[in-house]
PDB file of N, CA and C in Angstrom:
ATOM      1  N   MET A  94      43.595 118.513  -1.765  1.00  0.00           N
ATOM      2  CA  MET A  94      43.337 118.569  -2.960  1.00  0.00           C
ATOM      3  C   MET A  94      42.603 120.142  -3.371  1.00  0.00           C
ATOM      4  N   HIS A  95      43.042 121.103  -3.368  1.00  0.00           N
ATOM      5  CA  HIS A  95      42.357 122.372  -3.851  1.00  0.00           C
ATOM      6  C   HIS A  95      43.389 123.188  -3.306  1.00  0.00           C
ATOM      7  N   ILE A  96      42.824 124.601  -4.595  1.00  0.00           N
ATOM      8  CA  ILE A  96      43.455 125.833  -4.389  1.00  0.00           C
ATOM      9  C   ILE A  96      42.348 126.965  -4.065  1.00  0.00           C
ATOM     10  N   ALA A  97      42.572 127.709  -3.482  1.00  0.00           N
ATOM     11  CA  ALA A  97      41.529 129.013  -3.525  1.00  0.00           C
ATOM     12  C   ALA A  97      41.535 130.056  -4.733  1.00  0.00           C
ATOM     13  N   ALA A  98      40.341 130.635  -5.149  1.00  0.00           N
ATOM     14  CA  ALA A  98      40.480 131.241  -5.851  1.00  0.00           C
ATOM     15  C   ALA A  98      41.043 132.765  -5.712  1.00  0.00           C
ATOM     16  N   GLN A  99      41.189 133.793  -6.073  1.00  0.00           N
ATOM     17  CA  GLN A  99      41.377 135.290  -5.813  1.00  0.00           C
ATOM     18  C   GLN A  99      40.097 135.637  -4.806  1.00  0.00           C
ATOM     19  N   ASN A 100      39.246 135.082  -4.796  1.00  0.00           N
ATOM     20  CA  ASN A 100      37.811 135.360  -4.228  1.00  0.00           C
ATOM     21  C   ASN A 100      37.657 134.397  -2.759  1.00  0.00           C
ATOM     22  N   GLY A 101      38.632 133.759  -2.555  1.00  0.00           N
ATOM     23  CA  GLY A 101      38.806 132.985  -1.885  1.00  0.00           C
ATOM     24  C   GLY A 101      37.958 131.552  -1.851  1.00  0.00           C
ATOM     25  N   ASN A 102      37.189 131.297  -2.829  1.00  0.00           N
ATOM     26  CA  ASN A 102      36.166 130.028  -2.962  1.00  0.00           C
ATOM     27  C   ASN A 102      37.229 129.261  -2.987  1.00  0.00           C
ATOM     28  N   ASP A 103      36.938 127.730  -2.653  1.00  0.00           N
ATOM     29  CA  ASP A 103      37.825 126.908  -2.803  1.00  0.00           C
ATOM     30  C   ASP A 103      37.068 125.870  -3.992  1.00  0.00           C
ATOM     31  N   LEU A 104      38.009 125.916  -4.834  1.00  0.00           N
ATOM     32  CA  LEU A 104      37.641 125.218  -6.086  1.00  0.00           C
ATOM     33  C   LEU A 104      38.063 123.760  -6.230  1.00  0.00           C
ATOM     34  N   GLY A 105      38.691 123.216  -5.285  1.00  0.00           N
ATOM     35  CA  GLY A 105      38.765 121.670  -5.538  1.00  0.00           C
ATOM     36  C   GLY A 105      39.809 121.199  -6.649  1.00  0.00           C
ATOM     37  N   PHE A 106      40.615 122.186  -6.957  1.00  0.00           N
ATOM     38  CA  PHE A 106      41.807 122.259  -7.868  1.00  0.00           C
ATOM     39  C   PHE A 106      43.113 121.232  -7.190  1.00  0.00           C
ATOM     40  N   GLU A 107      43.665 120.380  -8.198  1.00  0.00           N
ATOM     41  CA  GLU A 107      44.720 119.767  -7.472  1.00  0.00           C
ATOM     42  C   GLU A 107      45.979 120.819  -7.406  1.00  0.00           C
ATOM     43  N   SER A 108      47.161 119.997  -7.328  1.00  0.00           N
ATOM     44  CA  SER A 108      48.370 121.132  -7.048  1.00  0.00           C
ATOM     45  C   SER A 108      48.723 121.163  -8.494  1.00  0.00           C
ATOM     46  N   GLY A 109      49.271 122.306  -9.247  1.00  0.00           N
ATOM     47  CA  GLY A 109      49.466 122.514 -10.460  1.00  0.00           C
ATOM     48  C   GLY A 109      48.376 123.238 -11.355  1.00  0.00           C
ATOM     49  N   GLU A 110      47.187 123.064 -10.728  1.00  0.00           N
ATOM     50  CA  GLU A 110      45.689 123.811 -11.519  1.00  0.00           C
ATOM     51  C   GLU A 110      45.688 124.761 -10.993  1.00  0.00           C
ATOM     52  N   HIS A 111      45.430 126.179 -11.610  1.00  0.00           N
ATOM     53  CA  HIS A 111      44.800 126.919 -10.859  1.00  0.00           C
ATOM     54  C   HIS A 111      44.331 127.434 -11.620  1.00  0.00           C
ATOM     55  N   PRO A 112      43.144 128.558 -11.451  1.00  0.00           N
ATOM     56  CA  PRO A 112      42.504 129.695 -11.850  1.00  0.00           C
ATOM     57  C   PRO A 112      43.376 130.938 -11.837  1.00  0.00           C
ATOM     58  N   VAL A 113      42.748 131.787 -13.052  1.00  0.00           N
ATOM     59  CA  VAL A 113      43.546 132.366 -13.225  1.00  0.00           C
ATOM     60  C   VAL A 113      42.092 133.458 -13.651  1.00  0.00           C
ATOM     61  N   GLY A 114      41.920 134.708 -12.509  1.00  0.00           N
ATOM     62  CA  GLY A 114      41.059 135.804 -12.860  1.00  0.00           C
ATOM     63  C   GLY A 114      39.572 135.350 -12.650  1.00  0.00           C
ATOM     64  N   GLY A 115      40.017 134.868 -11.106  1.00  0.00           N
ATOM     65  CA  GLY A 115      38.781 134.587 -10.344  1.00  0.00           C
ATOM     66  C   GLY A 115      38.896 135.978  -9.802  1.00  0.00           C
ATOM     67  N   GLY A 116      37.552 136.431  -8.527  1.00  0.00           N
ATOM     68  CA  GLY A 116      37.461 137.521  -8.142  1.00  0.00           C
ATOM     69  C   GLY A 116      37.336 138.749  -8.564  1.00  0.00           C
ATOM     70  N   LYS A 117      38.383 139.661  -8.353  1.00  0.00           N
ATOM     71  CA  LYS A 117      38.836 140.994  -8.750  1.00  0.00           C
ATOM     72  C   LYS A 117      39.307 141.038 -10.091  1.00  0.00           C
ATOM     73  N   GLY A 118      40.013 139.436 -10.670  1.00  0.00           N
ATOM     74  CA  GLY A 118      40.253 139.807 -11.907  1.00  0.00           C
ATOM     75  C   GLY A 118      41.969 139.912 -12.043  1.00  0.00           C
ATOM     76  N   HIS A 119      42.383 140.062 -12.823  1.00  0.00           N
ATOM     77  CA  HIS A 119      43.834 140.320 -12.873  1.00  0.00           C
ATOM     78  C   HIS A 119      44.637 141.282 -12.577  1.00  0.00           C
ATOM     79  N   GLY A 120      44.130 142.226 -12.885  1.00  0.00           N
ATOM     80  CA  GLY A 120      44.265 143.814 -12.086  1.00  0.00           C
ATOM     81  C   GLY A 120      45.018 143.744 -10.564  1.00  0.00           C
ATOM     82  N   ALA A 121      43.912 143.344  -9.832  1.00  0.00           N
ATOM     83  CA  ALA A 121      44.541 142.947  -8.505  1.00  0.00           C
ATOM     84  C   ALA A 121      45.938 142.075  -8.442  1.00  0.00           C
ATOM     85  N   ALA A 122      46.140 141.490  -8.967  1.00  0.00           N
ATOM     86  CA  ALA A 122      47.240 140.917  -8.720  1.00  0.00           C
ATOM     87  C   ALA A 122      48.717 141.100  -9.819  1.00  0.00           C
ATOM     88  N   GLY A 123      47.934 141.496 -11.180  1.00  0.00           N
ATOM     89  CA  GLY A 123      48.798 141.981 -12.282  1.00  0.00           C
ATOM     90  C   GLY A 123      48.897 140.477 -12.986  1.00  0.00           C
ATOM     91  N   ILE A 124      49.638 140.958 -14.047  1.00  0.00           N
ATOM     92  CA  ILE A 124      49.943 139.729 -14.726  1.00  0.00           C
ATOM     93  C   ILE A 124      51.498 140.315 -15.445  1.00  0.00           C
ATOM     94  N   ASP A 125      52.385 139.203 -15.756  1.00  0.00           N
ATOM     95  CA  ASP A 125      53.426 139.530 -16.672  1.00  0.00           C
ATOM     96  C   ASP A 125      53.794 139.409 -18.224  1.00  0.00           C
ATOM     97  N   LYS A 126      54.363 139.837 -18.789  1.00  0.00           N
ATOM     98  CA  LYS A 126      54.507 139.655 -20.019  1.00  0.00           C
ATOM     99  C   LYS A 126      54.897 137.942 -20.273  1.00  0.00           C
ATOM    100  N   ALA A 127      55.661 137.453 -19.357  1.00  0.00           N
ATOM    101  CA  ALA A 127      56.090 135.969 -19.847  1.00  0.00           C
ATOM    102  C   ALA A 127      54.643 135.456 -19.958  1.00  0.00           C
ATOM    103  N   THR A 128      53.748 135.415 -19.001  1.00  0.00           N
ATOM    104  CA  THR A 128      52.630 134.707 -18.769  1.00  0.00           C
ATOM    105  C   THR A 128      51.866 134.751 -20.095  1.00  0.00           C
ATOM    106  N   ILE A 129      51.634 136.326 -20.629  1.00  0.00           N
ATOM    107  CA  ILE A 129      50.526 136.349 -21.497  1.00  0.00           C
ATOM    108  C   ILE A 129      51.147 135.845 -23.116  1.00  0.00           C
ATOM    109  N   ASN A 130      53.235 135.884 -22.902  1.00  0.00           N
ATOM    110  CA  ASN A 130      53.369 135.165 -24.048  1.00  0.00           C
ATOM    111  C   ASN A 130      53.418 133.502 -24.022  1.00  0.00           C
ATOM    112  N   THR A 131      53.092 133.125 -22.896  1.00  0.00           N
ATOM    113  CA  THR A 131      52.852 131.643 -22.895  1.00  0.00           C
ATOM    114  C   THR A 131      51.427 131.528 -23.304  1.00  0.00           C
ATOM    115  N   TRP A 132      50.383 131.948 -22.846  1.00  0.00           N
ATOM    116  CA  TRP A 132      49.274 131.995 -23.360  1.00  0.00           C
ATOM    117  C   TRP A 132      49.113 132.107 -24.619  1.00  0.00           C
ATOM    118  N   LEU A 133      49.804 133.151 -25.333  1.00  0.00           N
ATOM    119  CA  LEU A 133      49.706 133.655 -26.737  1.00  0.00           C
ATOM    120  C   LEU A 133      50.165 132.272 -27.489  1.00  0.00           C
ATOM    121  N   SER A 134      51.316 131.538 -26.950  1.00  0.00           N
ATOM    122  CA  SER A 134      51.693 130.818 -27.529  1.00  0.00           C
ATOM    123  C   SER A 134      50.649 129.417 -27.776  1.00  0.00           C
ATOM    124  N   GLN A 135      49.611 129.289 -26.723  1.00  0.00           N
ATOM    125  CA  GLN A 135      48.595 128.414 -26.691  1.00  0.00           C
ATOM    126  C   GLN A 135      47.153 128.737 -27.417  1.00  0.00           C
ATOM    127  N   LYS A 136      46.750 129.814 -27.182  1.00  0.00           N
ATOM    128  CA  LYS A 136      45.492 130.307 -27.824  1.00  0.00           C
ATOM    129  C   LYS A 136      45.795 131.320 -28.856  1.00  0.00           C
ATOM    130  N   PRO A 137      44.714 131.800 -29.660  1.00  0.00           N
ATOM    131  CA  PRO A 137      45.186 132.621 -30.497  1.00  0.00           C
ATOM    132  C   PRO A 137      44.438 134.160 -29.817  1.00  0.00           C
ATOM    133  N   TRP A 138      45.420 135.225 -30.282  1.00  0.00           N
ATOM    134  CA  TRP A 138      45.322 136.587 -29.189  1.00  0.00           C
ATOM    135  C   TRP A 138      43.482 137.012 -29.356  1.00  0.00           C
ATOM    136  N   ASP A 139      42.810 136.567 -30.612  1.00  0.00           N
ATOM    137  CA  ASP A 139      41.481 137.403 -30.501  1.00  0.00           C
ATOM    138  C   ASP A 139      40.552 136.146 -29.529  1.00  0.00           C
ATOM    139  N   LYS A 140      41.151 135.075 -29.049  1.00  0.00           N
ATOM    140  CA  LYS A 140      40.325 134.230 -27.952  1.00  0.00           C
ATOM    141  C   LYS A 140      40.876 134.641 -26.765  1.00  0.00           C
ATOM    142  N   LEU A 141      42.166 135.322 -26.719  1.00  0.00           N
ATOM    143  CA  LEU A 141      42.611 135.781 -25.326  1.00  0.00           C
ATOM    144  C   LEU A 141      41.709 137.340 -24.950  1.00  0.00           C
ATOM    145  N   VAL A 142      41.649 138.353 -25.743  1.00  0.00           N
ATOM    146  CA  VAL A 142      41.224 139.366 -25.768  1.00  0.00           C
ATOM    147  C   VAL A 142      39.706 139.262 -25.515  1.00  0.00           C
ATOM    148  N   ASN A 143      39.214 139.770 -24.329  1.00  0.00           N
ATOM    149  CA  ASN A 143      37.726 139.574 -24.404  1.00  0.00           C
ATOM    150  C   ASN A 143      36.603 140.993 -25.397  1.00  0.00           C
ATOM    151  N   ARG A 144      36.263 140.741 -26.147  1.00  0.00           N
ATOM    152  CA  ARG A 144      35.634 141.776 -27.125  1.00  0.00           C
ATOM    153  C   ARG A 144      34.094 142.237 -26.762  1.00  0.00           C
ATOM    154  N   ALA A 145      34.094 141.373 -25.504  1.00  0.00           N
ATOM    155  CA  ALA A 145      32.392 141.394 -25.266  1.00  0.00           C
ATOM    156  C   ALA A 145      32.422 141.955 -23.921  1.00  0.00           C
ATOM    157  N   GLY A 146      33.507 142.108 -23.378  1.00  0.00           N
ATOM    158  CA  GLY A 146      33.797 143.144 -21.980  1.00  0.00           C
ATOM    159  C   GLY A 146      33.210 144.388 -22.091  1.00  0.00           C
ATOM    160  N   MET A 147      33.343 145.093 -21.058  1.00  0.00           N
ATOM    161  CA  MET A 147      32.856 146.699 -20.426  1.00  0.00           C
ATOM    162  C   MET A 147      34.656 147.150 -21.217  1.00  0.00           C
ATOM    163  N   THR A 148      35.496 146.406 -20.585  1.00  0.00           N
ATOM    164  CA  THR A 148      37.126 147.365 -21.020  1.00  0.00           C
ATOM    165  C   THR A 148      37.079 147.144 -22.177  1.00  0.00           C
ATOM    166  N   TRP A 149      37.053 146.417 -23.141  1.00  0.00           N
ATOM    167  CA  TRP A 149      36.935 146.925 -24.498  1.00  0.00           C
ATOM    168  C   TRP A 149      35.886 147.562 -25.221  1.00  0.00           C
ATOM    169  N   ARG A 150      34.623 147.601 -24.875  1.00  0.00           N
ATOM    170  CA  ARG A 150      33.898 148.305 -25.242  1.00  0.00           C
ATOM    171  C   ARG A 150      33.989 150.019 -24.713  1.00  0.00           C
ATOM    172  N   ASN A 151      34.550 150.066 -23.790  1.00  0.00           N
ATOM    173  CA  ASN A 151      34.897 151.634 -23.411  1.00  0.00           C
ATOM    174  C   ASN A 151      36.135 151.623 -24.158  1.00  0.00           C
ATOM    175  N   LEU A 152      36.894 150.985 -24.837  1.00  0.00           N
ATOM    176  CA  LEU A 152      38.331 151.623 -25.720  1.00  0.00           C
ATOM    177  C   LEU A 152      37.644 152.386 -26.643  1.00  0.00           C
ATOM    178  N   SER A 153      38.817 153.169 -27.245  1.00  0.00           N
ATOM    179  CA  SER A 153      38.099 154.320 -28.155  1.00  0.00           C
ATOM    180  C   SER A 153      38.121 153.475 -29.716  1.00  0.00           C
ATOM    181  N   ASP A 154      37.611 153.855 -30.745  1.00  0.00           N
ATOM    182  CA  ASP A 154      37.695 153.183 -31.844  1.00  0.00           C
ATOM    183  C   ASP A 154      38.889 153.348 -32.431  1.00  0.00           C
ATOM    184  N   ALA A 155      40.006 153.876 -32.307  1.00  0.00           N
ATOM    185  CA  ALA A 155      41.270 153.784 -32.685  1.00  0.00           C
ATOM    186  C   ALA A 155      42.084 153.047 -31.825  1.00  0.00           C
ATOM    187  N   GLU A 156      41.690 152.660 -30.265  1.00  0.00           N
ATOM    188  CA  GLU A 156      42.546 151.669 -29.853  1.00  0.00           C
ATOM    189  C   GLU A 156      41.682 150.140 -29.831  1.00  0.00           C
ATOM    190  N   LYS A 157      40.585 150.205 -30.474  1.00  0.00           N
ATOM    191  CA  LYS A 157      40.332 148.757 -30.664  1.00  0.00           C
ATOM    192  C   LYS A 157      40.948 148.579 -32.299  1.00  0.00           C
ATOM    193  N   ALA A 158      40.927 149.528 -33.100  1.00  0.00           N
ATOM    194  CA  ALA A 158      41.462 148.956 -34.315  1.00  0.00           C
ATOM    195  C   ALA A 158      43.154 148.800 -34.131  1.00  0.00           C
ATOM    196  N   ALA A 159      43.774 149.216 -33.235  1.00  0.00           N
ATOM    197  CA  ALA A 159      45.122 149.336 -33.241  1.00  0.00           C
ATOM    198  C   ALA A 159      45.892 147.858 -32.781  1.00  0.00           C
ATOM    199  N   VAL A 160      44.512 146.921 -32.128  1.00  0.00           N
ATOM    200  CA  VAL A 160      44.796 145.779 -31.763  1.00  0.00           C
ATOM    201  C   VAL A 160      44.296 144.533 -33.000  1.00  0.00           C
ATOM    202  N   THR A 161      45.649 144.463 -33.797  1.00  0.00           N
ATOM    203  CA  THR A 161      45.602 143.554 -35.034  1.00  0.00           C
ATOM    204  C   THR A 161      46.366 142.521 -35.037  1.00  0.00           C
ATOM    205  N   ASP A 162      47.170 142.141 -34.037  1.00  0.00           N
ATOM    206  CA  ASP A 162      48.273 141.102 -34.047  1.00  0.00           C
ATOM    207  C   ASP A 162      48.726 140.345 -32.405  1.00  0.00           C
ATOM    208  N   GLU A 163      49.707 139.776 -32.470  1.00  0.00           N
ATOM    209  CA  GLU A 163      49.936 139.244 -30.981  1.00  0.00           C
ATOM    210  C   GLU A 163      50.757 140.504 -30.267  1.00  0.00           C
ATOM    211  N   LYS A 164      51.253 141.155 -30.692  1.00  0.00           N
ATOM    212  CA  LYS A 164      51.898 142.288 -30.113  1.00  0.00           C
ATOM    213  C   LYS A 164      50.872 143.038 -29.891  1.00  0.00           C
ATOM    214  N   SER A 165      50.547 143.598 -30.269  1.00  0.00           N
ATOM    215  CA  SER A 165      49.247 144.775 -30.500  1.00  0.00           C
ATOM    216  C   SER A 165      48.276 144.251 -29.022  1.00  0.00           C
ATOM    217  N   ALA A 166      48.181 143.038 -29.007  1.00  0.00           N
ATOM    218  CA  ALA A 166      47.215 142.482 -27.728  1.00  0.00           C
ATOM    219  C   ALA A 166      47.988 142.378 -26.716  1.00  0.00           C
ATOM    220  N   SER A 167      48.952 141.494 -26.941  1.00  0.00           N
ATOM    221  CA  SER A 167      49.780 141.658 -25.928  1.00  0.00           C
ATOM    222  C   SER A 167      49.775 143.152 -24.552  1.00  0.00           C
ATOM    223  N   HIS A 168      50.541 143.923 -25.770  1.00  0.00           N
ATOM    224  CA  HIS A 168      50.326 145.138 -25.180  1.00  0.00           C
ATOM    225  C   HIS A 168      49.082 145.689 -24.595  1.00  0.00           C
ATOM    226  N   LEU A 169      47.902 145.758 -24.937  1.00  0.00           N
ATOM    227  CA  LEU A 169      46.746 145.840 -24.514  1.00  0.00           C
ATOM    228  C   LEU A 169      46.561 145.038 -23.065  1.00  0.00           C
ATOM    229  N   MET A 170      46.532 143.697 -23.124  1.00  0.00           N
ATOM    230  CA  MET A 170      46.479 143.067 -22.167  1.00  0.00           C
ATOM    231  C   MET A 170      47.263 143.085 -20.773  1.00  0.00           C
ATOM    232  N   LEU A 171      48.526 143.947 -21.091  1.00  0.00           N
ATOM    233  CA  LEU A 171      49.322 144.329 -19.885  1.00  0.00           C
ATOM    234  C   LEU A 171      49.128 145.479 -19.531  1.00  0.00           C
ATOM    235  N   GLU A 172      48.816 146.333 -20.415  1.00  0.00           N
ATOM    236  CA  GLU A 172      48.165 147.885 -19.849  1.00  0.00           C
ATOM    237  C   GLU A 172      46.407 147.782 -19.287  1.00  0.00           C
ATOM    238  N   LYS A 173      45.748 147.119 -19.744  1.00  0.00           N
ATOM    239  CA  LYS A 173      44.729 146.719 -19.462  1.00  0.00           C
ATOM    240  C   LYS A 173      44.259 145.321 -19.052  1.00  0.00           C
ATOM    241  N   THR A 174      44.321 144.605 -17.829  1.00  0.00           N
ATOM    242  CA  THR A 174      44.191 143.411 -17.347  1.00  0.00           C
ATOM    243  C   THR A 174      43.028 142.827 -17.614  1.00  0.00           C
ATOM    244  N   SER A 175      41.979 143.364 -17.229  1.00  0.00           N
ATOM    245  CA  SER A 175      40.545 143.175 -17.333  1.00  0.00           C
ATOM    246  C   SER A 175      40.031 143.233 -18.992  1.00  0.00           C
ATOM    247  N   VAL A 176      40.417 143.611 -19.684  1.00  0.00           N
ATOM    248  CA  VAL A 176      40.483 142.731 -21.167  1.00  0.00           C
ATOM    249  C   VAL A 176      40.825 141.286 -21.591  1.00  0.00           C
ATOM    250  N   ILE A 177      41.425 140.873 -20.307  1.00  0.00           N
ATOM    251  CA  ILE A 177      41.993 139.510 -20.681  1.00  0.00           C
ATOM    252  C   ILE A 177      40.431 138.675 -20.523  1.00  0.00           C
ATOM    253  N   LYS A 178      39.937 137.487 -21.654  1.00  0.00           N
ATOM    254  CA  LYS A 178      38.921 136.463 -21.043  1.00  0.00           C
ATOM    255  C   LYS A 178      39.318 136.131 -19.733  1.00  0.00           C
ATOM    256  N   ARG A 179      38.271 135.702 -18.961  1.00  0.00           N
ATOM    257  CA  ARG A 179      38.265 135.201 -17.981  1.00  0.00           C
ATOM    258  C   ARG A 179      37.357 133.962 -17.936  1.00  0.00           C
ATOM    259  N   PRO A 180      37.031 133.330 -16.995  1.00  0.00           N
ATOM    260  CA  PRO A 180      38.338 132.924 -16.120  1.00  0.00           C
ATOM    261  C   PRO A 180      39.762 131.833 -17.182  1.00  0.00           C
ATOM    262  N   ILE A 181      40.919 132.004 -16.728  1.00  0.00           N
ATOM    263  CA  ILE A 181      41.648 130.995 -17.787  1.00  0.00           C
ATOM    264  C   ILE A 181      41.992 130.106 -16.657  1.00  0.00           C
ATOM    265  N   LEU A 182      42.122 128.447 -17.004  1.00  0.00           N
ATOM    266  CA  LEU A 182      42.035 127.585 -16.040  1.00  0.00           C
ATOM    267  C   LEU A 182      43.448 127.109 -16.633  1.00  0.00           C
ATOM    268  N   VAL A 183      44.490 127.029 -15.866  1.00  0.00           N
ATOM    269  CA  VAL A 183      45.912 126.443 -16.312  1.00  0.00           C
ATOM    270  C   VAL A 183      46.396 125.293 -15.206  1.00  0.00           C
ATOM    271  N   LYS A 184      46.933 124.364 -16.030  1.00  0.00           N
ATOM    272  CA  LYS A 184      47.376 123.425 -15.636  1.00  0.00           C
ATOM    273  C   LYS A 184      48.845 123.038 -15.862  1.00  0.00           C
ATOM    274  N   ASN A 185      49.724 123.061 -15.107  1.00  0.00           N
ATOM    275  CA  ASN A 185      51.452 123.328 -15.498  1.00  0.00           C
ATOM    276  C   ASN A 185      51.337 123.963 -16.460  1.00  0.00           C
ATOM    277  N   ASP A 186      51.260 125.301 -16.468  1.00  0.00           N
ATOM    278  CA  ASP A 186      51.062 126.137 -17.720  1.00  0.00           C
ATOM    279  C   ASP A 186      50.905 126.118 -19.004  1.00  0.00           C
ATOM    280  N   THR A 187      49.875 125.325 -18.646  1.00  0.00           N
ATOM    281  CA  THR A 187      49.245 124.740 -19.964  1.00  0.00           C
ATOM    282  C   THR A 187      47.585 125.264 -19.749  1.00  0.00           C
ATOM    283  N   ILE A 188      47.166 125.964 -20.703  1.00  0.00           N
ATOM    284  CA  ILE A 188      45.713 126.501 -20.560  1.00  0.00           C
ATOM    285  C   ILE A 188      44.791 125.428 -20.737  1.00  0.00           C
ATOM    286  N   ILE A 189      44.009 124.939 -19.940  1.00  0.00           N
ATOM    287  CA  ILE A 189      42.911 123.605 -20.069  1.00  0.00           C
ATOM    288  C   ILE A 189      41.807 124.325 -20.361  1.00  0.00           C
ATOM    289  N   ALA A 190      41.678 125.487 -19.842  1.00  0.00           N
ATOM    290  CA  ALA A 190      39.974 126.457 -20.239  1.00  0.00           C
ATOM    291  C   ALA A 190      39.905 127.748 -20.288  1.00  0.00           C
ATOM    292  N   LEU A 191      39.212 128.181 -21.223  1.00  0.00           N
ATOM    293  CA  LEU A 191      39.400 129.464 -21.292  1.00  0.00           C
ATOM    294  C   LEU A 191      37.957 130.344 -21.466  1.00  0.00           C
ATOM    295  N   GLY A 192      37.699 130.924 -20.439  1.00  0.00           N
ATOM    296  CA  GLY A 192      35.883 131.269 -20.557  1.00  0.00           C
ATOM    297  C   GLY A 192      35.604 130.260 -19.650  1.00  0.00           C
ATOM    298  N   PHE A 193      34.357 130.551 -19.312  1.00  0.00           N
ATOM    299  CA  PHE A 193      33.250 129.586 -18.688  1.00  0.00           C
ATOM    300  C   PHE A 193      32.469 128.740 -19.189  1.00  0.00           C
ATOM    301  N   ASP A 194      32.831 127.647 -19.212  1.00  0.00           N
ATOM    302  CA  ASP A 194      31.774 126.481 -19.849  1.00  0.00           C
ATOM    303  C   ASP A 194      31.551 125.469 -19.029  1.00  0.00           C
ATOM    304  N   GLU A 195      30.185 125.189 -18.108  1.00  0.00           N
ATOM    305  CA  GLU A 195      29.824 124.352 -17.659  1.00  0.00           C
ATOM    306  C   GLU A 195      30.474 123.030 -17.703  1.00  0.00           C
ATOM    307  N   ALA A 196      29.943 122.712 -18.839  1.00  0.00           N
ATOM    308  CA  ALA A 196      30.377 121.247 -19.837  1.00  0.00           C
ATOM    309  C   ALA A 196      31.888 121.184 -19.399  1.00  0.00           C
ATOM    310  N   THR A 197      32.590 121.979 -19.681  1.00  0.00           N
ATOM    311  CA  THR A 197      33.946 121.811 -19.553  1.00  0.00           C
ATOM    312  C   THR A 197      34.417 121.378 -18.546  1.00  0.00           C
ATOM    313  N   TYR A 198      34.193 122.226 -17.737  1.00  0.00           N
ATOM    314  CA  TYR A 198      34.355 122.427 -15.945  1.00  0.00           C
ATOM    315  C   TYR A 198      33.801 121.169 -15.258  1.00  0.00           C
ATOM    316  N   GLN A 199      32.807 120.613 -15.895  1.00  0.00           N
ATOM    317  CA  GLN A 199      32.541 119.469 -15.301  1.00  0.00           C
ATOM    318  C   GLN A 199      33.282 118.158 -15.430  1.00  0.00           C
ATOM    319  N   THR A 200      33.746 118.445 -16.810  1.00  0.00           N
ATOM    320  CA  THR A 200      34.673 117.099 -17.191  1.00  0.00           C
ATOM    321  C   THR A 200      35.785 117.585 -16.212  1.00  0.00           C
ATOM    322  N   ILE A 201      36.672 118.562 -16.208  1.00  0.00           N
ATOM    323  CA  ILE A 201      37.599 118.810 -15.856  1.00  0.00           C
ATOM    324  C   ILE A 201      37.720 118.237 -14.101  1.00  0.00           C
ATOM    325  N   ILE A 202      36.578 118.850 -13.337  1.00  0.00           N
ATOM    326  CA  ILE A 202      36.441 118.387 -11.943  1.00  0.00           C
ATOM    327  C   ILE A 202      35.965 116.701 -11.918  1.00  0.00           C
ATOM    328  N   ASN A 203      35.494 116.162 -12.607  1.00  0.00           N
ATOM    329  CA  ASN A 203      35.009 114.812 -12.342  1.00  0.00           C
ATOM    330  C   ASN A 203      36.094 114.141 -12.943  1.00  0.00           C
TER     331      ASN A 203
END
């Protein structure tokens, strides 16, 4: 009953559950448009884009202003995968946690 994160840590997840964005982030393994579209069907784009992170902060004002909807957010997430909020915990293709919240993870693990 476990799946290792990208950084090799045993997270104790069952089959069908997996963290996305552990270790070196999405960029190390890449991410496809279908996955981003699935996530966008479950969460608003402004929750998936980490506007507090360094990748977002390092964008020019014009690049930030261009992200206004799902289409532009999807393009940004494909081009700069580190802008995606992490971790994303997925079970059977459904996001069960976005970002780290200790109470949420305790509930999931227990």
